[in-house]
Amino acid sequence: MRDMLKEMAKQWKETGSVSGRVFWPGGGVEFGPNRCKPGSSQPDQAKSSTPQLPLDVVDAPEGFYTLYADVPGLSKADLSIKLSKECVLTISGERKSPLADAPLQQQERALGSFERRWELPEDAESEGISAKVADGVLTITVPKKQPQPEPVDEQQDIFIA
């Protein structure tokens, strides 16, 4: 813990501000007054101030991929899932404070917008993707393409009598 605090102090000195973006293995965290927001250490996410939604991806042998994301307190109305023509799945949403007018003494829960992009693997089907939210977990099912049957030899042997 002491090493972490020393590293935080070092980062703050380098940025010249108590408020800044500090990246740790496994995710970035934005520190400052009334802020502590999870982010990502991935290069594409480092350019954006939007925190990234962590995903678990399971390659199921039954013929589909299953993505899991923790979205506690969010309903399907708070989430958006889109598929681009480049076969990139974008999951986004926003967590709002239930106490919008009340002054906060301390804030530790992450609030605000988040986004995650996941490129479909080559063997994934872009049709038939489904999603559901239950018990604070977003589950997205992406079917895999069915293997193509091997081409049958188009020549046919003719029996000579």
PDB file of C-alpha atoms in Angstrom, residues 37 50-51 53 70-81 91-98 100 110-116 138:
ATOM      1  CA  LYS A  37     -13.211   6.317 -11.739  1.00  0.00           C
ATOM      2  CA  THR A  50     -14.467   7.494 -20.978  1.00  0.00           C
ATOM      3  CA  PRO A  51     -13.905   4.566 -18.621  1.00  0.00           C
ATOM      4  CA  LEU A  53     -16.279  -1.649 -19.260  1.00  0.00           C
ATOM      5  CA  ASP A  70     -20.802  -6.419 -14.597  1.00  0.00           C
ATOM      6  CA  VAL A  71     -23.366  -3.601 -14.748  1.00  0.00           C
ATOM      7  CA  PRO A  72     -24.743  -3.395 -11.191  1.00  0.00           C
ATOM      8  CA  GLY A  73     -27.732  -1.120 -10.778  1.00  0.00           C
ATOM      9  CA  LEU A  74     -28.257  -0.649 -14.523  1.00  0.00           C
ATOM     10  CA  SER A  75     -31.277  -1.724 -16.519  1.00  0.00           C
ATOM     11  CA  LYS A  76     -31.492  -2.441 -20.234  1.00  0.00           C
ATOM     12  CA  ALA A  77     -32.712   1.156 -20.710  1.00  0.00           C
ATOM     13  CA  ASP A  78     -29.338   2.410 -19.384  1.00  0.00           C
ATOM     14  CA  LEU A  79     -27.348   0.352 -21.921  1.00  0.00           C
ATOM     15  CA  SER A  80     -26.770   0.442 -25.655  1.00  0.00           C
ATOM     16  CA  ILE A  81     -25.261  -2.288 -27.838  1.00  0.00           C
ATOM     17  CA  ILE A  91     -21.345  -1.569 -25.564  1.00  0.00           C
ATOM     18  CA  SER A  92     -22.041   1.767 -23.888  1.00  0.00           C
ATOM     19  CA  GLY A  93     -24.087   3.148 -21.066  1.00  0.00           C
ATOM     20  CA  GLU A  94     -24.315   5.628 -18.259  1.00  0.00           C
ATOM     21  CA  ARG A  95     -24.557   5.245 -14.514  1.00  0.00           C
ATOM     22  CA  LYS A  96     -26.263   8.249 -12.923  1.00  0.00           C
ATOM     23  CA  SER A  97     -26.229   9.262  -9.297  1.00  0.00           C
ATOM     24  CA  PRO A  98     -29.489   8.471  -7.515  1.00  0.00           C
ATOM     25  CA  ALA A 100     -28.523  14.203  -8.017  1.00  0.00           C
ATOM     26  CA  ALA A 110     -17.978   5.112 -10.459  1.00  0.00           C
ATOM     27  CA  LEU A 111     -20.588   7.301 -12.166  1.00  0.00           C
ATOM     28  CA  GLY A 112     -20.917   8.600 -15.691  1.00  0.00           C
ATOM     29  CA  SER A 113     -20.593   7.182 -19.180  1.00  0.00           C
ATOM     30  CA  PHE A 114     -18.649   4.077 -20.135  1.00  0.00           C
ATOM     31  CA  GLU A 115     -17.934   2.266 -23.367  1.00  0.00           C
ATOM     32  CA  ARG A 116     -16.341  -0.935 -24.604  1.00  0.00           C
ATOM     33  CA  LEU A 138     -24.925  -8.120 -18.969  1.00  0.00           C
TER      34      LEU A 138
END
